[in-house]
Each structure stands twice: as C-alpha cells, then as structure tokens.
Short mmCIF file of C-alpha atoms in Angstrom, two decimals:
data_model
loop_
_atom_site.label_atom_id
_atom_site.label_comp_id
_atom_site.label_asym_id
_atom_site.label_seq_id
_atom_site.Cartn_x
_atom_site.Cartn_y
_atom_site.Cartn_z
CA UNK A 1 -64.55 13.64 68.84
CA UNK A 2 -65.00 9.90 68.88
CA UNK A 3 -64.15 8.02 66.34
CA UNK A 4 -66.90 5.93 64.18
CA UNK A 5 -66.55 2.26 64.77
CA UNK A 6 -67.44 0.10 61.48
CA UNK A 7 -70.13 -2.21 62.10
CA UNK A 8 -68.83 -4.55 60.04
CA UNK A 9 -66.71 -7.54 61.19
CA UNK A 10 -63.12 -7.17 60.86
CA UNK A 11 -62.95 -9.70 58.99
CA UNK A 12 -65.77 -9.07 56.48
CA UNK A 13 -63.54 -5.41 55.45
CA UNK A 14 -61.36 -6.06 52.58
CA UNK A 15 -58.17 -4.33 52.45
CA UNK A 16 -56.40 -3.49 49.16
CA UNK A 17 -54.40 -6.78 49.18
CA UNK A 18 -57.43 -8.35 49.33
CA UNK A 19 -59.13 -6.77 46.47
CA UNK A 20 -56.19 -6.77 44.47
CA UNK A 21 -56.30 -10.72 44.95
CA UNK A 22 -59.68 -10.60 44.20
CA UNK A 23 -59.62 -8.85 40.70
CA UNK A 24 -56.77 -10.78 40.11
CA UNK A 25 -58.70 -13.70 40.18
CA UNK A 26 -61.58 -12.43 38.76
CA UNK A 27 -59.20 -11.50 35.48
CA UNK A 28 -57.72 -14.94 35.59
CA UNK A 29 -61.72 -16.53 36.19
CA UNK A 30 -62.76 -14.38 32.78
CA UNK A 31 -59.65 -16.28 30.93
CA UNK A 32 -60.76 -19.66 32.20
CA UNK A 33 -64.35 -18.79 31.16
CA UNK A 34 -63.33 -17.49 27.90
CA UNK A 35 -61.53 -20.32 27.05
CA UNK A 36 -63.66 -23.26 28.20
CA UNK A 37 -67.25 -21.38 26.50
CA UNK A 38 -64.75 -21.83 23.25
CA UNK A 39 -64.52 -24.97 23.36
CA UNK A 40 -68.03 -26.02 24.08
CA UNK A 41 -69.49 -23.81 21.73
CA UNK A 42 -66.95 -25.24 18.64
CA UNK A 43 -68.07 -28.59 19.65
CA UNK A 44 -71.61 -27.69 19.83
CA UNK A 45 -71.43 -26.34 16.55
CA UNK A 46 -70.03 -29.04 14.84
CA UNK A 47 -72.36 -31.30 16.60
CA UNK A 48 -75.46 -29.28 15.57
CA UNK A 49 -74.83 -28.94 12.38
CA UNK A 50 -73.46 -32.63 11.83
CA UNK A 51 -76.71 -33.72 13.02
CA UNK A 52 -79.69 -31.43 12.81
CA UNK A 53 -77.45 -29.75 10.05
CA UNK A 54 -77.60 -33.28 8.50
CA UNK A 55 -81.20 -33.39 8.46
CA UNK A 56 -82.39 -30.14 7.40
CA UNK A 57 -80.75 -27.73 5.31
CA UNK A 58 -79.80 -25.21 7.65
CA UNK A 59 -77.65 -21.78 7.25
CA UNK A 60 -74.90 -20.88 9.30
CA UNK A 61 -77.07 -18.11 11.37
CA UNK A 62 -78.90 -20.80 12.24
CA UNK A 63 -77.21 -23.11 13.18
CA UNK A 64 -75.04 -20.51 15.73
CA UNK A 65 -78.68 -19.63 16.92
CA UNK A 66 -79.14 -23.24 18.04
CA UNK A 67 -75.78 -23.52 19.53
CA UNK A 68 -76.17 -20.00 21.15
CA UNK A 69 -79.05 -21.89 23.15
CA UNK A 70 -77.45 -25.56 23.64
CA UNK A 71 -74.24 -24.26 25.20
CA UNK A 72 -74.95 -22.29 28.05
CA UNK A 73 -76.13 -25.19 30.04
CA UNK A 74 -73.35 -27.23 28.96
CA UNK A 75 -70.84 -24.14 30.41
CA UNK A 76 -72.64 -23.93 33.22
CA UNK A 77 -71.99 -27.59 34.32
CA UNK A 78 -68.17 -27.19 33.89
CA UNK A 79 -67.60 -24.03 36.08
CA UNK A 80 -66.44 -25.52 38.55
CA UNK A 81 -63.91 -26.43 36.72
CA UNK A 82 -63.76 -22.74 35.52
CA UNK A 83 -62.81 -22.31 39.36
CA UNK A 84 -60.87 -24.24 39.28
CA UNK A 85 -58.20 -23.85 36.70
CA UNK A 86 -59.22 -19.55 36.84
CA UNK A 87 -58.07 -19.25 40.79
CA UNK A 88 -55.42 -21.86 40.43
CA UNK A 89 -53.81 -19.83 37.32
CA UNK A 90 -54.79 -16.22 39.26
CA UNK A 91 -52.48 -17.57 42.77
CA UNK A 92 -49.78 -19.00 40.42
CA UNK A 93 -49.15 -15.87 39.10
CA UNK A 94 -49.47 -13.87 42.28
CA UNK A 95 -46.50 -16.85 43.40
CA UNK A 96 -44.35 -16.28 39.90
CA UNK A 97 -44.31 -12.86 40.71
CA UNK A 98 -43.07 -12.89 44.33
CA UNK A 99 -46.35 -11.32 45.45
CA UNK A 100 -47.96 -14.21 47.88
CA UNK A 101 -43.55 -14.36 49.36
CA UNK A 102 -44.54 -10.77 50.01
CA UNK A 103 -47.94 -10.95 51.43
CA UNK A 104 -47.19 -13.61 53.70
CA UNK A 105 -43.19 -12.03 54.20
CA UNK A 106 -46.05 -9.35 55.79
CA UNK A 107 -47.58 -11.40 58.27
CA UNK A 108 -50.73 -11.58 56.12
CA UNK A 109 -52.30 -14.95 57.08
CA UNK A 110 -53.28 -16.93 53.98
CA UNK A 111 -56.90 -17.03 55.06
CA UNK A 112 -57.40 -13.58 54.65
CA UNK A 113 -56.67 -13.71 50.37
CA UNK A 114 -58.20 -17.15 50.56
CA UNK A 115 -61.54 -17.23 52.08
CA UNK A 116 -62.40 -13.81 50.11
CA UNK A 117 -61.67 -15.57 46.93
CA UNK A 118 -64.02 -18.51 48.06
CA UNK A 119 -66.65 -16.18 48.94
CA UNK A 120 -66.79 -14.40 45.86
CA UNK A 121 -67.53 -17.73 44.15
CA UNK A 122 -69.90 -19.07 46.54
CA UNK A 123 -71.54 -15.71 45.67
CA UNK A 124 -71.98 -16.45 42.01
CA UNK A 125 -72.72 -19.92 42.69
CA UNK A 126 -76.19 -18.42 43.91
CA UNK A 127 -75.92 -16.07 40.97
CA UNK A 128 -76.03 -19.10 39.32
CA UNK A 129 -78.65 -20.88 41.07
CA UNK A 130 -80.94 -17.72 41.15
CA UNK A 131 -80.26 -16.31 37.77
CA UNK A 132 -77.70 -17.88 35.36
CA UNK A 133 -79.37 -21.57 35.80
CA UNK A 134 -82.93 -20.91 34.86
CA UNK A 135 -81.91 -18.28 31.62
CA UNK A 136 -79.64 -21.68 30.50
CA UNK A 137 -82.39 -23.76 31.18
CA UNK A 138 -85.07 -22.06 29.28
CA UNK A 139 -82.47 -21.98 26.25
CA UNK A 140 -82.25 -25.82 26.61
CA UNK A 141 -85.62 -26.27 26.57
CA UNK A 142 -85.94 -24.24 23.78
CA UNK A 143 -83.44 -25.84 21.93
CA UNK A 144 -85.00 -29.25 22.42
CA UNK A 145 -88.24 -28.05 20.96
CA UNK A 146 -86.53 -26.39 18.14
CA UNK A 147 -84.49 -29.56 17.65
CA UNK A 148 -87.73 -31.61 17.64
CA UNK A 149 -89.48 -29.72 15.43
CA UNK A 150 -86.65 -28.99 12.69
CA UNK A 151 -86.12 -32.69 12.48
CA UNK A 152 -90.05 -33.66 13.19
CA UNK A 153 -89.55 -36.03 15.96
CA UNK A 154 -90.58 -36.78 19.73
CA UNK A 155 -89.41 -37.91 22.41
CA UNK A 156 -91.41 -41.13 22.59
CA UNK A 157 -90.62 -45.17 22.85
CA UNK A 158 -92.99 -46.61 20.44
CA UNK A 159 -94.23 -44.31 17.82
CA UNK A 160 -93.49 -40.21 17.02
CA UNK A 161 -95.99 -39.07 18.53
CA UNK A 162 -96.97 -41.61 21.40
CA UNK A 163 -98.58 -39.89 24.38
CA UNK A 164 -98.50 -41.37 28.16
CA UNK A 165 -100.34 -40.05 31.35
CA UNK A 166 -100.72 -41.94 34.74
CA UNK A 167 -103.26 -40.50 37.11
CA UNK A 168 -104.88 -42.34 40.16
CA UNK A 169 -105.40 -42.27 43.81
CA UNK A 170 -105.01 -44.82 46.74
CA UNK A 171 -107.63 -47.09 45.07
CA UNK A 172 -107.45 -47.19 41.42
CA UNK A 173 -104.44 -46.27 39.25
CA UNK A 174 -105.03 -45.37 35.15
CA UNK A 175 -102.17 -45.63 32.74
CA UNK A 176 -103.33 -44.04 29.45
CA UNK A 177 -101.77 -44.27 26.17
CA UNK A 178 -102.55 -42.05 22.49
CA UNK A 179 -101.44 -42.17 19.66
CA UNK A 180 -101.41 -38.19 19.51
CA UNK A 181 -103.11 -35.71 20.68
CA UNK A 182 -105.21 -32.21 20.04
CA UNK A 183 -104.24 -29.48 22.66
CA UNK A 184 -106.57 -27.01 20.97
CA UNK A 185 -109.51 -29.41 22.01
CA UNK A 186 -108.13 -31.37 25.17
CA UNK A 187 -108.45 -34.78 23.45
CA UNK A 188 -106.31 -37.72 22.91
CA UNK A 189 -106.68 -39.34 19.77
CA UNK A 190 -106.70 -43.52 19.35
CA UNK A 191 -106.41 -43.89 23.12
CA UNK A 192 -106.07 -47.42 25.53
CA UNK A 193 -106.84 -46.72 29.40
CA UNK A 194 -105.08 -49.75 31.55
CA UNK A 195 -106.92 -49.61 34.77
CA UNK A 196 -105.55 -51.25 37.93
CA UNK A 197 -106.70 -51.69 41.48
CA UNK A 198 -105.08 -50.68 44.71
CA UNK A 199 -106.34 -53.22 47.49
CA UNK A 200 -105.87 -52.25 51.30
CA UNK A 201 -102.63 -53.76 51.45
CA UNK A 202 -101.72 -51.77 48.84
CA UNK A 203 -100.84 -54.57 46.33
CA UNK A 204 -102.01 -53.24 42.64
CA UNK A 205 -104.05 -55.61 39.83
CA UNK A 206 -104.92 -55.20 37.00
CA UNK A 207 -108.54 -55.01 36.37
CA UNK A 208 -109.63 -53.49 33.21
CA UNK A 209 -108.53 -52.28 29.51
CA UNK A 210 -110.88 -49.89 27.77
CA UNK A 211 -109.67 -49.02 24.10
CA UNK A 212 -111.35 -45.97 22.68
CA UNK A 213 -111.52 -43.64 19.60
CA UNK A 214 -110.98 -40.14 21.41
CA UNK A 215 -110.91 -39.31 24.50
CA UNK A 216 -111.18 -35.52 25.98
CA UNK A 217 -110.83 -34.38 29.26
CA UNK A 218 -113.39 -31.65 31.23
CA UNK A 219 -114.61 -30.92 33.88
CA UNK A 220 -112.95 -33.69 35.94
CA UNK A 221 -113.32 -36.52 34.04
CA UNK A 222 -112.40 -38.48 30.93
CA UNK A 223 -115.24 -38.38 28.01
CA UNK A 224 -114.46 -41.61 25.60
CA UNK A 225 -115.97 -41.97 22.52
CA UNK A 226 -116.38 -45.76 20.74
CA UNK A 227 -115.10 -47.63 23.55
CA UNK A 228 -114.34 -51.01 23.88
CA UNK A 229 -113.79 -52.04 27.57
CA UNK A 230 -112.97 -55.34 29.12
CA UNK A 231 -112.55 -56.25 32.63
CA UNK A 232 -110.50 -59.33 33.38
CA UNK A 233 -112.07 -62.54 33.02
CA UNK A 234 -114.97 -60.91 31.52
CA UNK A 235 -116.36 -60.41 27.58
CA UNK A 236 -115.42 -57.02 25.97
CA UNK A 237 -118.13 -54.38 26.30
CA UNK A 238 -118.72 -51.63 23.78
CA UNK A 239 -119.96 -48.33 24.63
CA UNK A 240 -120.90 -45.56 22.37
CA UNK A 241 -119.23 -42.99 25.15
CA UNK A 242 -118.30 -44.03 28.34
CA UNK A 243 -117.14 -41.28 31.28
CA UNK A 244 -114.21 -41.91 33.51
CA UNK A 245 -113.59 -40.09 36.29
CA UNK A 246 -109.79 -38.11 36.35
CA UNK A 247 -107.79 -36.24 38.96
CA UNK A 248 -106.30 -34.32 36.53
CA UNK A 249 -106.41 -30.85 34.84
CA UNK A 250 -106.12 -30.33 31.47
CA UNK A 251 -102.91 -28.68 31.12
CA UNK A 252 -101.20 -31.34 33.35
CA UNK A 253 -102.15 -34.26 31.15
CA UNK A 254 -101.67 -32.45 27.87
CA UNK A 255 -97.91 -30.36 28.90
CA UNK A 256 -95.04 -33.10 28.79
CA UNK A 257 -93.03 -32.97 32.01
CA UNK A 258 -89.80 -31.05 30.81
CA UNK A 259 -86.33 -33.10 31.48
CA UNK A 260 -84.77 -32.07 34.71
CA UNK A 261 -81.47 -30.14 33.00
CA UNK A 262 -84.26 -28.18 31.30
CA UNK A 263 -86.26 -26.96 34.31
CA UNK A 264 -84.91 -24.27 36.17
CA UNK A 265 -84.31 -23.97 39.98
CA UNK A 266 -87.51 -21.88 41.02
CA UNK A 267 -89.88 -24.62 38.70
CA UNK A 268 -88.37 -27.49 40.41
CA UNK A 269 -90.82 -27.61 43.39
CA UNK A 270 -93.60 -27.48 41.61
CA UNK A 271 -92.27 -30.22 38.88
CA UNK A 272 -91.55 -33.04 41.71
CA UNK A 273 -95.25 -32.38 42.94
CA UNK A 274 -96.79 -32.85 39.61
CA UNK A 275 -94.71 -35.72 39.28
CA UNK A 276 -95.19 -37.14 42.08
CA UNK A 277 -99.06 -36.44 41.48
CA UNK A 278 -98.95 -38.45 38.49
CA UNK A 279 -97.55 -41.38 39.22
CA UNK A 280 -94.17 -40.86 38.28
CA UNK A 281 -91.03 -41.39 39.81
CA UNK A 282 -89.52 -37.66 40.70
CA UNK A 283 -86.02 -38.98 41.78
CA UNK A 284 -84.15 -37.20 39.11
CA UNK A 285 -85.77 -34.44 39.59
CA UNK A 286 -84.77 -34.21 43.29
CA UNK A 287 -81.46 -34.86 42.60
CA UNK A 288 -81.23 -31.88 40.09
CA UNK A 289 -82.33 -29.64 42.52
CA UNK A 290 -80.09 -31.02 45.71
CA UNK A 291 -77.24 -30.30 42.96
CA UNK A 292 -78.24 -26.62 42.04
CA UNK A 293 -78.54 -26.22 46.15
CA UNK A 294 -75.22 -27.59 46.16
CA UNK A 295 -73.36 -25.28 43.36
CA UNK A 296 -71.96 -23.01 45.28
CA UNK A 297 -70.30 -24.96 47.97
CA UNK A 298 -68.89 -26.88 45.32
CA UNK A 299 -67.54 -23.24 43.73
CA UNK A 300 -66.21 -22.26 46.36
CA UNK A 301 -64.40 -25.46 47.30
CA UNK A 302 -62.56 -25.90 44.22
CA UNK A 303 -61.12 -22.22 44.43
CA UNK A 304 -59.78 -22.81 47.98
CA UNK A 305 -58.68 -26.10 46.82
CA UNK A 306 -56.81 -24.40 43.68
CA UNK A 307 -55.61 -21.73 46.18
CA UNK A 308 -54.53 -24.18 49.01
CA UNK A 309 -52.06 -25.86 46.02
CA UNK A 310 -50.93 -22.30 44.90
CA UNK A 311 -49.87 -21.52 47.85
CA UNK A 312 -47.93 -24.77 48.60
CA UNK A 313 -45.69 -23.79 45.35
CA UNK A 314 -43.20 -21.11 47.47
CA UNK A 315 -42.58 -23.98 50.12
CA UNK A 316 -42.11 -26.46 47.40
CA UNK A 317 -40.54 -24.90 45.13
CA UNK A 318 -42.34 -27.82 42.67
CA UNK A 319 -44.76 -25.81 40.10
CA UNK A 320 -45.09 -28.15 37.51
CA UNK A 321 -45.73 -30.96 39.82
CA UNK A 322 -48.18 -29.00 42.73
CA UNK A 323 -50.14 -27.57 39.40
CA UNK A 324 -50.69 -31.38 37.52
CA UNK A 325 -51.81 -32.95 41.11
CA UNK A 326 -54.80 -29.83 41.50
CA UNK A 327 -56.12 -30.52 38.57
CA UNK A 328 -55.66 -34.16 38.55
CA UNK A 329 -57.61 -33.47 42.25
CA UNK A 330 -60.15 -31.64 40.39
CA UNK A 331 -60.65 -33.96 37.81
CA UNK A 332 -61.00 -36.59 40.59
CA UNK A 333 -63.86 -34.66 42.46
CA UNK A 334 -65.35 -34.22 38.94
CA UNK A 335 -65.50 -38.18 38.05
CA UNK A 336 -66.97 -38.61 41.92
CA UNK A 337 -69.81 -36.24 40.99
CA UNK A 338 -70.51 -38.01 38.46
CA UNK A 339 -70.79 -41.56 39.80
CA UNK A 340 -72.75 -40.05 43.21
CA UNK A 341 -75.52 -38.57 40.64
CA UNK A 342 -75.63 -41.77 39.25
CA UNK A 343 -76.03 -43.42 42.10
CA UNK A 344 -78.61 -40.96 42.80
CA UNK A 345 -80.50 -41.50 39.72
CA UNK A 346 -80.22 -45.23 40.28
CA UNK A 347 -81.67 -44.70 43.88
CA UNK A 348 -78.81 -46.65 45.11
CA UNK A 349 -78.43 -43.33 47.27
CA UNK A 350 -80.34 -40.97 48.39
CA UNK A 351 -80.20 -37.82 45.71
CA UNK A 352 -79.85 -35.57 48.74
CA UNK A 353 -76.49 -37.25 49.42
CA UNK A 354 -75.16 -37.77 45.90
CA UNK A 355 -76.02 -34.19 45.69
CA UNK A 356 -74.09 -32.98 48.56
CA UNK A 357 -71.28 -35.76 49.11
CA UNK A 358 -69.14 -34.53 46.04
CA UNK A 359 -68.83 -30.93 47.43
CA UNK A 360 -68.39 -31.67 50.85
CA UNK A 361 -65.53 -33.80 50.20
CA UNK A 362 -64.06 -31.38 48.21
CA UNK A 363 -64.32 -28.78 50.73
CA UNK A 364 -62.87 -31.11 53.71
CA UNK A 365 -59.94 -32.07 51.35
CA UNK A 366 -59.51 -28.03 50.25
CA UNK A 367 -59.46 -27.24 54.17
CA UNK A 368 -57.45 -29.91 54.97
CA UNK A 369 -54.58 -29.12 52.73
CA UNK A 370 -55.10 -25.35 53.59
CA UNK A 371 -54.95 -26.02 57.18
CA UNK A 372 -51.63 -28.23 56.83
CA UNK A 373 -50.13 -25.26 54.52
CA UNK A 374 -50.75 -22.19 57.08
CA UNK A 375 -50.51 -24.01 59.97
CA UNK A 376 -48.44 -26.87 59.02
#
C-alpha cells in the first residue's frame, strides 16, 4: 500500500511540542488579559461614576453598564501589550522549568515554537480587526450617546446643540451653521449659509451670507424660509423663501460623522468617502483604518519579540535583567506608536506610514534579536 502524503507543508503541521507551547501561551495570554481588562475596567469605573456619576444620580448597575461599554475599546488598544507580557511570561516559564533546555537539548530549532506562537496572534489580530474591533466600537459609540444624553450635552464648539455641514463642488463651496435641528422633518432651525466661490485656479472667496429662519432639505436642494442674504459689497436682500441647490442627502447632513475610535473597520470606507464628500478633512480617519490593517503584524511582533528575549534567558543566565529590557522594549515601541499616529494626525506623515512604521520596526527588531539568538 502507499502511504498518504499530507498536503500540508511540513512546516504548517504542529507537533505536540508545538501545541503544548501553544496552550501554554494561550494560558499565560488569558492571565495577561485577565489582569490588564481589571485594571481598565476599575479605572473606568471610577472615572464614570466620578464624572457622569457626578452629574446624574446614577446606581451602581448603571454605572457597570456604562463601563461594560467604555472598556472594551480601551482593552483592545493595549493587547499588544497583552502579547506582550502573556508570551513573554508563557516562554519564561517553559525556561524556569528546563523545558525550552530540553526542546532545544532536542535539536528543535527555536523557530518551530516561535513562529507558531506568532501566528496564532497574527490570527486574532484579524479576529480583532474582523470581529472584536467593530462589537468595541459600537459599545463606544453607544457609550458616547448614552454619556451625552445622561449629562444633556453635545459635542459642539459654540453652543449645545450647534450643527455644521459643508457641501459643495469644484465651483461653489457652502458652510452651513444651526442652531439645532429637527430630524423628524429634515430641517435646521436658526440657520447661516456662508457661500464661497471656487475660481479656475482653484483659489476660494467668499461671496455671500444668507441668514435664515429654517431651512429643510428635499429633493436636492435647500428650502429657506425668512432669509436674509447678502453678497459682498452688495445691500442685504430679504426673501420670504429662497431655494438653494445641495449635493447632499438627507441623512448625510442630518447623521453626525461618528469619531474614528467609534467606527468600526468594515464602516471605515464608506466614512472617509462621506467625508471626503463633505468637505472635511478624512486624515484621521485613514489613519484609524491603516492601524486596524496593521494590528496583527503588530501582535504578532511583540510575541516573537517577548519570545526572542525568553529564549535569550538559558544563554544568559540574566532573568531579571533580559525580562525588564522586553518590556522596557515594548514600552518603547508603544510610546513610538504613539508619536507616529500623531504625526499622522498632524499630517506631518503620511497615516499610511505612521500606521505601519511602529509594527514594522517592531518586527525587524523581534527578527533581529531572534536571528542573533538561534543563529548567533
């Protein structure tokens, strides 16, 4: 009889030492998560209820409620540091027990424990991405709203419930400004239209102001109602209505764009082209989804950085010192990601690379040291 060959890769079959390395990990990962979701959610809750709690009397089922949905997006931004500390504490304890001296005592080549660790994490980094993010993100937007409404405020610069909408083409740009609005009827109530002019140079004046007592939107255009419009240089004119013609639909200029943390992954797209449609500048939101593209690179580099440092321990003979420079590392790679995004925000950069820099350094310097450690 012949004997079945496996279709799979060598590589790509995992022996028992390699699974046993793998739940290991995945035990020490749960710790890590465990301990670090803790913390968040004790600060949340203090947080919430030191603030909304300070606003509105609020019960304690509440107020876990609200940190039940503020939290998850907060954990999710620190799991990398999750890997981090999880695979570094999962390896050290293999190496306390003899068990890597024994693997490697074996002829088992450190890539072979490594690089399935690093895949499992790049595979929940798109769990992440695909799943995880956008369930987080709908609880922070969810806790904004409830926030907002508990404590009766907006999100505005001049007054609570200030409303502003740019719309416009290649020749004529309209900033538009209410005092509030009525969903149920499409209308903006105590409105002022700014109207500029593009020119074919594409330099932008200003050319008229039009203040108005209501304004609704149908059927592709603006309907104002006791108007008052002026055009520069020129007398104010006062119309009883006056229509203005609008790009827009009615849910896009009556749905606030939601802040980037609070979108998830598969609404991104379609968020940077309404912004971008509007007028807006979508740079944030292009960075926040470069990032989520990025995630699980950035996983999976920080366990075969944590892993690369584990495994330098036996040679060493140094825990305390090899453990305090990986996460002093980490920590480093952390504060980097951090200045790139904002750099990115600033447009200093472009967000694609202050999205992508961060993990790819991490990975080169994880490789690196793995490289020098197996193959000296």
């Amino acid at each position: 009889m012949k004997r079945r060959t496996s279709l799979a890769a060598p590589w790509l079959r995992l022996g028992r030492i390699e699974r046993y390395v793998l739940l290991t990990q995945a035990r020490s990962l749960a710790v890590a998560l465990g301990v670090i979701s803790a913390l968040i959610m004790l600060i949340d809750f203090v947080e919430i209820s030191r603030g909304v709690g300070s606003d509105v009397d609020l019960s304690g089922a509440r107020i876990l409620g609200l940190m039940l949905l503020k939290s998850p997006q907060v954990i999710l931004q620190l799991l990398p540091f999750v890997f981090l500390f999880g695979t570094l504490g999962a390896f050290v304890s293999l190496n306390r027990r003899s068990e890597l001296i024994a693997m490697r005592a074996a002829g088992l080549s450190a890539w072979r424990f490594v690089l399935p660790a690093a895949g499992a994490a790049f595979m929940f980094g798109i769990l992440t991405v695909a799943a995880l993010g956008p369930a987080a993100s709908a609880a922070d937007g969810l806790f904004q709203r409830e926030r907002a409404r508990l404590t009766n405020s907006a999100i505005s610069t001049d007054s609570p419930e200030a409303i502003w909408i740019r719309e416009g083409d290649d020749t004529r740009q309209m900033v538009i400004r209410a005092d509030r609005q009525d969903r149920a009827n499409a209308r903006l109530i105590g409105v002022t239209f700014f109207i500029y002019s593009n020119d074919g140079a594409g330099v932008r004046t200003f050319s008229e102001r039009i203040d108005a007592a209501s304004a609704t939107l149908s059927a592709g255009h603006w309907r104002l109602v006791d108007a008052v419009g002026a055009q520069l240089g020129q007398r104010a004119v006062r119309y009883a209505t006056l229509d203005l013609r609008s790009s827009l639909a009615d849910k896009e200029a009556f749905e606030r764009f939601a802040r980037p943390q609070a979108t998830s992954f598969w609404a991104l797209p379609a968020q940077i082209a309404r912004v971008d449609a509007a007028g807006f500048s979508s740079t944030a939101y292009r960075l926040r989804l470069q990032q989520l593209l990025a995630m699980p690179l950035m996983f999976a580099a920080m366990s075969i950085l944590a892993a690369a440092f584990s495994l330098r321990l036996m040679r060493l003979g140094d825990l305390a010192r090899m453990s305090v420079a990986a996460v002093v590392l980490g920590f480093a790679f952390f504060f980097v990601n951090q200045a790139a995004s904002a750099f990115g925000s600033a447009e200093v950069i472009p967000p694609w690379l202050a999205a992508w820099l961060p993990p790819l350094l991490t990975a080169l310097a994880a490789f690196t040291l793995l490289f020098y450690t197996e193959d000296g």
